Amino acid sequence: MITPQQFLSGRQFLLCEVLNVFPLEQCQNEITMIPAVEKFRCNRCSNTKRYLFATHACGKCGRLCTYCRNCIQMGKASECERIVLWNASPFQKEPPAAPILQWQGSLSPPQQRASAALIQSIDSKRSILIHAVCGAGKTEILFPAIENALQHALRVCIATPRRDVVQELAPRLKRAFPTSEIESLYGGSEDRLPHAHVTIATTHQLIRFREAFDVMIIDEVDAFPYAADHALQKAAQHARKKNSTLIYLSATPSRKIKTDQTVKIPARFHGHPLPVPKTKWLGNWRKSLLKKKVDPILLKWLTIHPKALVFMPDIESMEIYADLLDVPFVHSADPDRGQKVQAFREGRHQVMLTTTILERGVTFPGVEVAVVGAGDPVFTEAALVQIAGRVGRDPAKPHGDVTLFHTGLTDAIVKAQRHIVLMNKEAQKLGYLK
């Protein structure tokens, strides 16, 4: 049976959520309650933007009551609601049974160097950025560091902006750490535990935590929406303990990221170079779309590349293309996204259309990539680098085609190509390429 200490330690729940689990009489002297919203400030998600609040006639308190729209998906935080905080000794979980790490793989020399730096950062409670190219094996680099943390009874969180990445990471972590309790948190997930050894979550889910984690790992730190949302960044800070380690991972980090140390890995774990995107003129593809036609150049590319992920700049054009090609498509609001992605990964579909929602953090063995309308502003340099990184990740097929179909070269296209070429040159210079 779950105790109040297990349930509340390191968390921040609305009072109504707590009362659904147990009566407060069990822990009256061990909790603090604060207003969920006061003076246009949300004490749960730290939102202070006026336009993200709303006032309504509240059926609970019987008056005009202001609530936060920024975190409404987590339950309504309002002026008449309270946040329950645990103020007694925190719950301490025993380390998992040995052997904690049961991964049978091995790390390349650059991976080993990064992994050693991560362990040192955990021991010294210092922040670190791992700047590693797409396909460098960032997840595997984390394994020894997570093992080290769990051996010392430290609580670990891996947070990422995208639900798809959580869904891909969770089974890999469970295979590597079979004796550890591992939970995955995203909207609609059922894999929730009261106090797991390792928590894998979307950055939105961090809003429910407060001073919970000894090691906070933020994967794809430059990705939307985390990079552009100060409330999510504050949530990540609040979810960490005051004396904790912060680890950032990214293939395309912003220069704004400041840490105590940066470790760069310019090569993929299998030692083959990154695929450099090719460019191909597509012409007025949107005009062809109005005539319900797919440009013959793209059709020819799809014929030559049977397993393909095709990126589109917007949902509307993607839906028309999907209908014309009779293939599945996914976007952020697609309720069946998880099932479609898994079907594509398992080879039940050979072609899939997507928005930039799948630009990073997911692996599809043997896939090749096309970008339609690559000059659209949605395809930034970082996005194109990440998109190219979906190709050639499998050691059995380390090469592949990335084609950017455009109606005119943009700075983003040119810079993305240059970025990848320079990374390959650096890896070659360091002797990391085969």
Coordinates of C-alpha atoms in Angstrom, one line a residue:
M1 CA 0.0 0.0 0.0
I2 CA 1.3 3.4 -0.9
T3 CA 2.1 5.8 2.0
P4 CA 1.7 9.6 2.0
Q5 CA 5.5 9.9 2.1
Q6 CA 5.9 7.8 -1.1
F7 CA 3.1 9.6 -2.9
L8 CA 3.9 13.2 -1.9
S9 CA 7.7 13.3 -1.5
G10 CA 9.3 15.2 -4.4
R11 CA 5.9 15.9 -6.0
Q12 CA 3.4 18.8 -6.1
F13 CA -0.2 17.8 -6.4
L14 CA -3.4 19.7 -6.3
L15 CA -5.4 19.1 -3.1
C16 CA -8.2 17.4 -5.0
E17 CA -5.7 14.9 -6.5
V18 CA -4.4 14.0 -3.0
L19 CA -7.9 13.6 -1.5
N20 CA -8.6 11.0 -4.3
V21 CA -5.8 8.8 -2.8
F22 CA -6.0 9.2 1.0
P23 CA -7.4 11.6 3.6
L24 CA -5.1 14.4 4.8
E25 CA -5.5 13.4 8.5
Q26 CA -2.8 10.7 7.8
C27 CA -0.2 13.4 7.3
Q28 CA -1.5 16.7 8.5
N29 CA 1.7 17.7 10.3
E30 CA 4.0 16.7 7.4
I31 CA 2.5 18.8 4.6
T32 CA 2.3 22.4 3.5
M33 CA -0.4 23.8 1.4
I34 CA 0.0 26.9 -0.8
P35 CA -2.4 28.6 -3.2
A36 CA -2.3 27.2 -6.7
V37 CA -2.7 30.6 -8.2
E38 CA -2.2 34.0 -6.6
K39 CA -1.9 37.5 -8.2
F40 CA -1.6 36.1 -11.7
R41 CA 1.1 33.7 -10.8
C42 CA 0.8 29.9 -11.0
N43 CA 2.7 28.3 -8.2
R44 CA 2.6 25.0 -10.0
C45 CA 4.1 25.8 -13.4
S46 CA 5.5 29.3 -12.6
N47 CA 3.4 31.0 -15.4
T48 CA 3.1 34.8 -15.0
K49 CA 1.8 35.6 -18.5
R50 CA -1.5 37.4 -18.1
Y51 CA -2.9 36.0 -21.4
L52 CA -2.4 32.5 -20.1
F53 CA -4.8 33.0 -17.3
A54 CA -8.6 33.1 -17.4
T55 CA -11.4 34.1 -15.0
H56 CA -14.7 32.3 -14.7
A57 CA -17.6 31.9 -12.4
C58 CA -16.3 29.0 -10.3
G59 CA -18.7 26.2 -9.3
K60 CA -16.3 25.2 -6.5
C61 CA -15.9 28.5 -4.6
G62 CA -19.0 30.3 -5.9
R63 CA -17.2 33.5 -7.1
L64 CA -15.1 34.8 -10.0
C65 CA -12.0 32.7 -9.8
T66 CA -8.8 32.9 -11.9
Y67 CA -7.1 29.8 -13.2
C68 CA -4.0 29.0 -15.2
R69 CA -4.4 27.9 -18.8
N70 CA -0.7 27.1 -19.2
C71 CA -0.9 23.8 -17.2
I72 CA -4.6 23.1 -17.6
Q73 CA -3.8 19.7 -19.1
M74 CA -2.5 18.7 -15.6
G75 CA -5.8 19.6 -13.9
K76 CA -7.2 23.1 -13.1
A77 CA -4.8 25.2 -10.9
S78 CA -7.0 28.1 -9.6
E79 CA -7.1 30.7 -6.9
C80 CA -9.4 28.5 -4.8
E81 CA -7.3 25.4 -5.2
R82 CA -4.3 24.4 -3.1
I83 CA -1.0 22.7 -3.9
V84 CA 0.1 20.1 -1.4
L85 CA 3.8 19.9 -0.6
W86 CA 5.6 17.3 1.5
N87 CA 7.8 19.1 4.2
A88 CA 9.0 16.1 6.2
S89 CA 11.9 13.8 5.5
P90 CA 11.9 12.7 1.8
F91 CA 11.2 9.2 0.8
Q92 CA 14.5 7.3 0.2
K93 CA 14.3 4.3 -2.1
E94 CA 16.8 1.4 -1.8
P95 CA 19.1 0.9 -4.8
P96 CA 18.0 -1.8 -7.4
A97 CA 19.3 -5.3 -7.1
A98 CA 22.7 -6.1 -8.6
P99 CA 23.8 -6.3 -11.3
I100 CA 22.1 -3.0 -12.0
L101 CA 23.3 -2.5 -15.6
Q102 CA 22.8 -5.6 -17.8
W103 CA 23.5 -4.1 -21.2
Q104 CA 25.8 -6.3 -23.2
G105 CA 27.1 -3.7 -25.7
S106 CA 30.4 -1.8 -25.6
L107 CA 31.2 1.9 -26.0
S108 CA 33.5 3.4 -28.7
P109 CA 36.5 5.5 -27.5
P110 CA 34.6 8.9 -27.9
Q111 CA 31.6 7.4 -26.1
Q112 CA 33.8 6.2 -23.3
R113 CA 35.3 9.6 -22.8
A114 CA 31.9 11.2 -22.6
S115 CA 30.6 8.5 -20.3
A116 CA 33.5 9.1 -17.9
A117 CA 32.8 12.8 -17.9
L118 CA 29.2 12.1 -17.0
I119 CA 30.1 10.0 -14.0
Q120 CA 32.5 12.7 -12.8
S121 CA 29.7 15.3 -13.2
I122 CA 27.3 13.2 -11.1
D123 CA 30.0 12.7 -8.4
S124 CA 30.8 16.4 -8.3
K125 CA 27.2 17.7 -8.8
R126 CA 28.3 19.8 -11.8
S127 CA 26.4 20.6 -15.0
I128 CA 27.6 19.2 -18.3
L129 CA 26.6 19.4 -22.0
I130 CA 27.1 16.4 -24.3
H131 CA 27.2 17.8 -27.8
A132 CA 27.0 14.6 -29.8
V133 CA 26.0 14.1 -33.5
C134 CA 22.8 12.3 -34.4
G135 CA 23.5 8.6 -34.1
A136 CA 26.5 9.0 -31.7
G137 CA 24.7 6.7 -29.2
K138 CA 23.8 9.2 -26.5
T139 CA 21.5 6.8 -24.8
E140 CA 24.2 4.2 -24.4
I141 CA 26.6 6.8 -23.2
L142 CA 24.2 7.4 -20.3
F143 CA 24.1 3.8 -19.2
P144 CA 27.3 3.8 -17.0
A145 CA 26.4 7.1 -15.5
I146 CA 22.8 6.0 -14.6
E147 CA 24.3 2.8 -13.1
N148 CA 26.6 4.9 -11.0
A149 CA 23.8 7.1 -9.8
L150 CA 21.5 4.1 -8.9
Q151 CA 24.3 2.4 -7.0
H152 CA 24.4 5.5 -4.7
A153 CA 20.6 5.5 -4.3
L154 CA 20.2 8.7 -6.4
R155 CA 17.0 9.3 -8.2
V156 CA 17.3 9.9 -12.0
C157 CA 15.1 11.7 -14.5
I158 CA 15.5 11.7 -18.3
A159 CA 13.3 14.5 -19.7
T160 CA 12.6 15.2 -23.4
P161 CA 10.3 17.6 -25.2
R162 CA 8.8 14.8 -27.4
R163 CA 6.4 12.0 -26.4
D164 CA 7.8 9.8 -29.2
V165 CA 11.3 9.9 -27.7
V166 CA 9.9 8.8 -24.3
Q167 CA 8.1 5.9 -25.9
E168 CA 11.4 4.9 -27.7
L169 CA 13.6 5.3 -24.6
A170 CA 11.5 3.5 -22.1
P171 CA 11.9 -0.1 -23.5
R172 CA 15.6 0.4 -24.1
L173 CA 16.1 1.5 -20.5
K174 CA 14.0 -1.3 -19.1
R175 CA 16.1 -3.9 -21.1
A176 CA 19.4 -2.3 -19.8
F177 CA 18.2 -2.0 -16.2
P178 CA 15.9 -4.9 -15.6
T179 CA 16.0 -4.8 -11.8
S180 CA 15.2 -1.1 -11.6
E181 CA 11.8 0.5 -11.4
I182 CA 11.4 2.7 -14.5
E183 CA 8.4 4.8 -15.3
S184 CA 7.5 6.7 -18.5
L185 CA 5.3 9.8 -18.2
Y186 CA 3.5 11.6 -21.0
G187 CA -0.1 12.5 -21.7
G188 CA -2.1 9.4 -21.5
S189 CA 0.7 7.1 -20.3
E190 CA -0.2 4.2 -17.9
D191 CA 3.4 3.3 -16.9
R192 CA 3.3 5.4 -13.7
L193 CA 4.9 4.5 -10.4
P194 CA 4.8 6.3 -7.0
H195 CA 8.6 6.6 -6.6
A196 CA 10.6 5.0 -9.5
H197 CA 14.4 4.6 -9.6
V198 CA 14.4 6.2 -13.1
T199 CA 11.7 8.5 -14.5
I200 CA 11.5 9.1 -18.3
A201 CA 9.1 12.0 -19.0
T202 CA 8.2 14.7 -21.4
T203 CA 9.2 18.1 -20.1
H204 CA 5.6 19.0 -19.5
Q205 CA 5.3 16.2 -16.9
L206 CA 8.1 17.8 -14.8
I207 CA 5.4 20.4 -13.7
R208 CA 4.2 17.7 -11.2
F209 CA 7.6 17.4 -9.5
R210 CA 9.4 19.6 -6.9
E211 CA 12.9 18.9 -5.7
A212 CA 12.6 15.3 -6.6
F213 CA 15.7 14.3 -8.7
D214 CA 19.4 14.0 -7.9
V215 CA 20.3 13.7 -11.6
M216 CA 18.3 15.6 -14.2
I217 CA 19.1 14.7 -17.8
I218 CA 17.4 16.9 -20.5
D219 CA 17.6 15.2 -23.9
E220 CA 17.3 17.3 -27.1
V221 CA 17.5 20.5 -25.0
D222 CA 17.2 22.7 -28.0
A223 CA 13.9 21.2 -29.2
F224 CA 10.5 22.8 -29.3
P225 CA 8.6 23.4 -27.1
Y226 CA 11.2 23.2 -24.2
A227 CA 13.7 25.6 -25.8
A228 CA 11.1 28.3 -26.3
D229 CA 9.1 27.9 -23.1
H230 CA 10.5 29.5 -20.0
A231 CA 7.8 27.8 -17.8
L232 CA 9.0 24.4 -18.9
Q233 CA 12.6 25.4 -18.2
K234 CA 11.6 26.6 -14.7
A235 CA 9.7 23.3 -14.2
A236 CA 12.9 21.4 -15.0
Q237 CA 14.8 23.5 -12.4
H238 CA 12.1 23.1 -9.8
A239 CA 12.0 19.3 -10.3
R240 CA 15.7 19.0 -9.4
K241 CA 17.0 18.9 -5.9
K242 CA 19.1 21.9 -4.9
N243 CA 22.2 19.9 -4.8
S244 CA 21.9 17.9 -8.0
T245 CA 23.5 17.2 -11.3
L246 CA 22.2 18.8 -14.6
I247 CA 23.0 17.0 -17.8
Y248 CA 22.1 18.4 -21.3
L249 CA 22.2 16.3 -24.5
S250 CA 21.9 17.5 -28.0
A251 CA 23.2 17.2 -31.6
T252 CA 22.4 20.9 -32.3
P253 CA 22.7 22.8 -29.0
S254 CA 22.1 26.5 -28.8
R255 CA 25.0 28.8 -27.9
K256 CA 22.8 30.1 -25.0
I257 CA 23.3 26.9 -23.1
K258 CA 25.8 27.4 -20.3
T259 CA 27.3 24.5 -18.3
D260 CA 30.4 23.8 -16.3
Q261 CA 31.7 21.5 -19.0
T262 CA 31.0 20.5 -22.6
V263 CA 32.0 17.2 -24.2
K264 CA 31.8 17.0 -28.0
I265 CA 31.4 13.8 -30.0
P266 CA 31.7 14.5 -33.7
A267 CA 31.3 10.8 -34.9
R268 CA 28.6 8.1 -34.8
F269 CA 29.2 5.1 -32.7
H270 CA 29.7 2.8 -35.7
G271 CA 32.4 5.0 -37.1
H272 CA 30.8 5.8 -40.5
P273 CA 30.3 9.4 -41.6
L274 CA 27.1 11.3 -41.3
P275 CA 25.0 11.4 -44.5
V276 CA 25.4 14.8 -46.2
P277 CA 22.0 16.0 -47.6
K278 CA 21.7 16.3 -51.4
T279 CA 19.5 19.1 -52.9
K280 CA 17.1 18.7 -55.8
W281 CA 14.9 21.2 -57.5
L282 CA 11.2 20.3 -57.1
G283 CA 9.5 23.2 -58.8
N284 CA 6.1 24.6 -57.8
W285 CA 5.0 21.6 -55.8
R286 CA 2.2 23.5 -54.1
K287 CA 0.7 24.3 -57.5
S288 CA 0.8 20.6 -58.4
L289 CA -0.8 19.9 -55.1
L290 CA -3.8 22.0 -56.1
K291 CA -4.2 19.9 -59.2
K292 CA -4.0 16.7 -57.0
K293 CA -0.7 15.7 -58.5
V294 CA 2.6 14.6 -56.9
D295 CA 5.6 15.8 -58.8
P296 CA 7.2 13.0 -60.9
I297 CA 10.6 13.8 -59.5
L298 CA 9.4 12.8 -56.0
L299 CA 7.6 9.8 -57.3
K300 CA 10.8 8.6 -58.9
W301 CA 12.7 9.1 -55.7
L302 CA 10.1 7.1 -53.8
T303 CA 10.5 4.3 -56.3
I304 CA 14.2 4.1 -55.8
H305 CA 14.0 4.4 -52.0
P306 CA 11.4 1.9 -50.8
K307 CA 11.7 2.6 -47.1
A308 CA 11.3 6.3 -46.7
L309 CA 10.3 8.9 -44.2
V310 CA 9.1 12.1 -46.0
F311 CA 9.0 15.3 -44.1
M312 CA 6.4 17.9 -45.0
P313 CA 6.2 21.6 -43.9
D314 CA 2.6 21.6 -42.9
I315 CA -0.3 19.3 -42.0
E316 CA -2.6 20.4 -44.8
S317 CA -0.3 19.6 -47.7
M318 CA 0.8 16.4 -45.9
E319 CA -2.8 15.1 -45.8
I320 CA -3.2 15.7 -49.5
Y321 CA 0.1 13.9 -50.3
A322 CA -0.9 11.0 -48.0
D323 CA -4.2 10.6 -49.8
L324 CA -2.5 10.8 -53.3
L325 CA 0.2 8.3 -52.3
D326 CA -2.0 6.2 -50.1
V327 CA 0.5 6.2 -47.2
P328 CA 0.1 7.0 -43.5
F329 CA 1.0 10.3 -42.0
V330 CA 1.7 11.6 -38.4
H331 CA 1.7 15.0 -36.7
S332 CA 1.7 16.3 -33.1
A333 CA -2.1 16.2 -32.7
D334 CA -2.6 12.7 -34.2
P335 CA -4.1 10.5 -31.6
D336 CA -2.8 7.3 -33.4
R337 CA 0.7 8.7 -33.7
G338 CA 2.3 6.0 -31.5
Q339 CA 0.7 3.1 -33.3
K340 CA 1.6 4.5 -36.7
V341 CA 5.2 5.1 -35.7
Q342 CA 5.5 1.6 -34.3
A343 CA 4.0 0.1 -37.5
F344 CA 6.5 2.0 -39.6
R345 CA 9.4 0.9 -37.4
E346 CA 8.3 -2.8 -37.7
G347 CA 8.1 -2.5 -41.5
R348 CA 4.3 -2.8 -41.8
H349 CA 4.5 0.5 -43.7
Q350 CA 7.3 1.3 -46.1
V351 CA 6.6 5.0 -46.5
M352 CA 5.4 7.5 -44.0
L353 CA 4.8 11.2 -44.1
T354 CA 5.5 13.4 -41.1
T355 CA 5.9 17.0 -39.9
T356 CA 9.0 17.9 -37.9
I357 CA 7.5 16.0 -35.0
L358 CA 9.8 13.1 -36.0
E359 CA 12.9 15.2 -36.7
R360 CA 14.8 13.9 -33.7
G361 CA 15.1 11.2 -31.1
V362 CA 13.6 8.3 -33.1
T363 CA 15.3 5.5 -34.9
F364 CA 14.1 3.6 -37.9
P365 CA 16.5 1.0 -39.2
G366 CA 17.4 1.3 -42.9
V367 CA 15.2 4.4 -43.5
E368 CA 16.0 7.1 -46.0
V369 CA 14.7 10.6 -45.9
A370 CA 13.1 13.2 -48.3
V371 CA 12.1 16.7 -47.3
V372 CA 9.5 18.3 -49.5
G373 CA 9.6 22.1 -49.5
A374 CA 12.9 22.1 -47.7
G375 CA 13.1 25.9 -48.1
D376 CA 10.1 26.5 -45.9
P377 CA 11.0 28.5 -42.7
V378 CA 9.9 25.6 -40.5
F379 CA 13.0 23.7 -41.7
T380 CA 15.7 25.5 -39.8
E381 CA 19.4 24.6 -39.9
A382 CA 19.0 22.5 -36.7
A383 CA 15.8 20.8 -38.0
L384 CA 17.5 19.8 -41.2
V385 CA 20.6 18.5 -39.4
Q386 CA 18.3 16.4 -37.1
I387 CA 16.3 15.2 -40.0
A388 CA 19.4 14.0 -41.9
G389 CA 20.4 12.3 -38.7
R390 CA 17.5 9.8 -39.1
V391 CA 19.5 8.1 -41.9
G392 CA 22.4 5.6 -41.6
R393 CA 22.0 4.9 -37.8
D394 CA 22.0 1.2 -38.3
P395 CA 25.5 -0.4 -38.3
A396 CA 24.2 -2.9 -40.8
K397 CA 23.2 0.0 -43.2
P398 CA 25.4 3.0 -42.1
H399 CA 24.8 4.9 -45.4
G400 CA 21.7 6.2 -47.0
D401 CA 20.1 9.0 -48.9
V402 CA 18.9 12.4 -47.6
T403 CA 17.4 14.6 -50.3
L404 CA 16.1 18.1 -49.8
F405 CA 13.5 18.9 -52.4
H406 CA 13.3 22.7 -52.8
T407 CA 12.2 25.6 -54.9
G408 CA 15.3 27.6 -54.1
L409 CA 18.2 27.2 -51.7
T410 CA 18.0 28.9 -48.3
D411 CA 20.6 29.8 -45.7
A412 CA 19.3 27.0 -43.5
I413 CA 19.8 24.4 -46.3
V414 CA 23.4 25.6 -47.0
K415 CA 24.3 25.8 -43.3
A416 CA 22.9 22.4 -42.5
Q417 CA 25.0 20.8 -45.3
R418 CA 28.1 22.7 -44.1
H419 CA 27.4 21.7 -40.4
I420 CA 27.4 18.0 -41.3
V421 CA 30.5 18.3 -43.6
L422 CA 32.4 20.0 -40.8
M423 CA 31.4 17.4 -38.3
N424 CA 32.6 14.6 -40.6
K425 CA 35.9 16.4 -41.1
E426 CA 36.4 16.8 -37.4
A427 CA 35.7 13.1 -36.8
Q428 CA 38.1 12.2 -39.6
K429 CA 40.8 14.4 -38.1
L430 CA 40.4 12.8 -34.7
G431 CA 40.6 9.3 -36.2
Y432 CA 37.0 8.4 -35.3
L433 CA 35.9 7.4 -38.8
K434 CA 36.5 4.0 -40.5

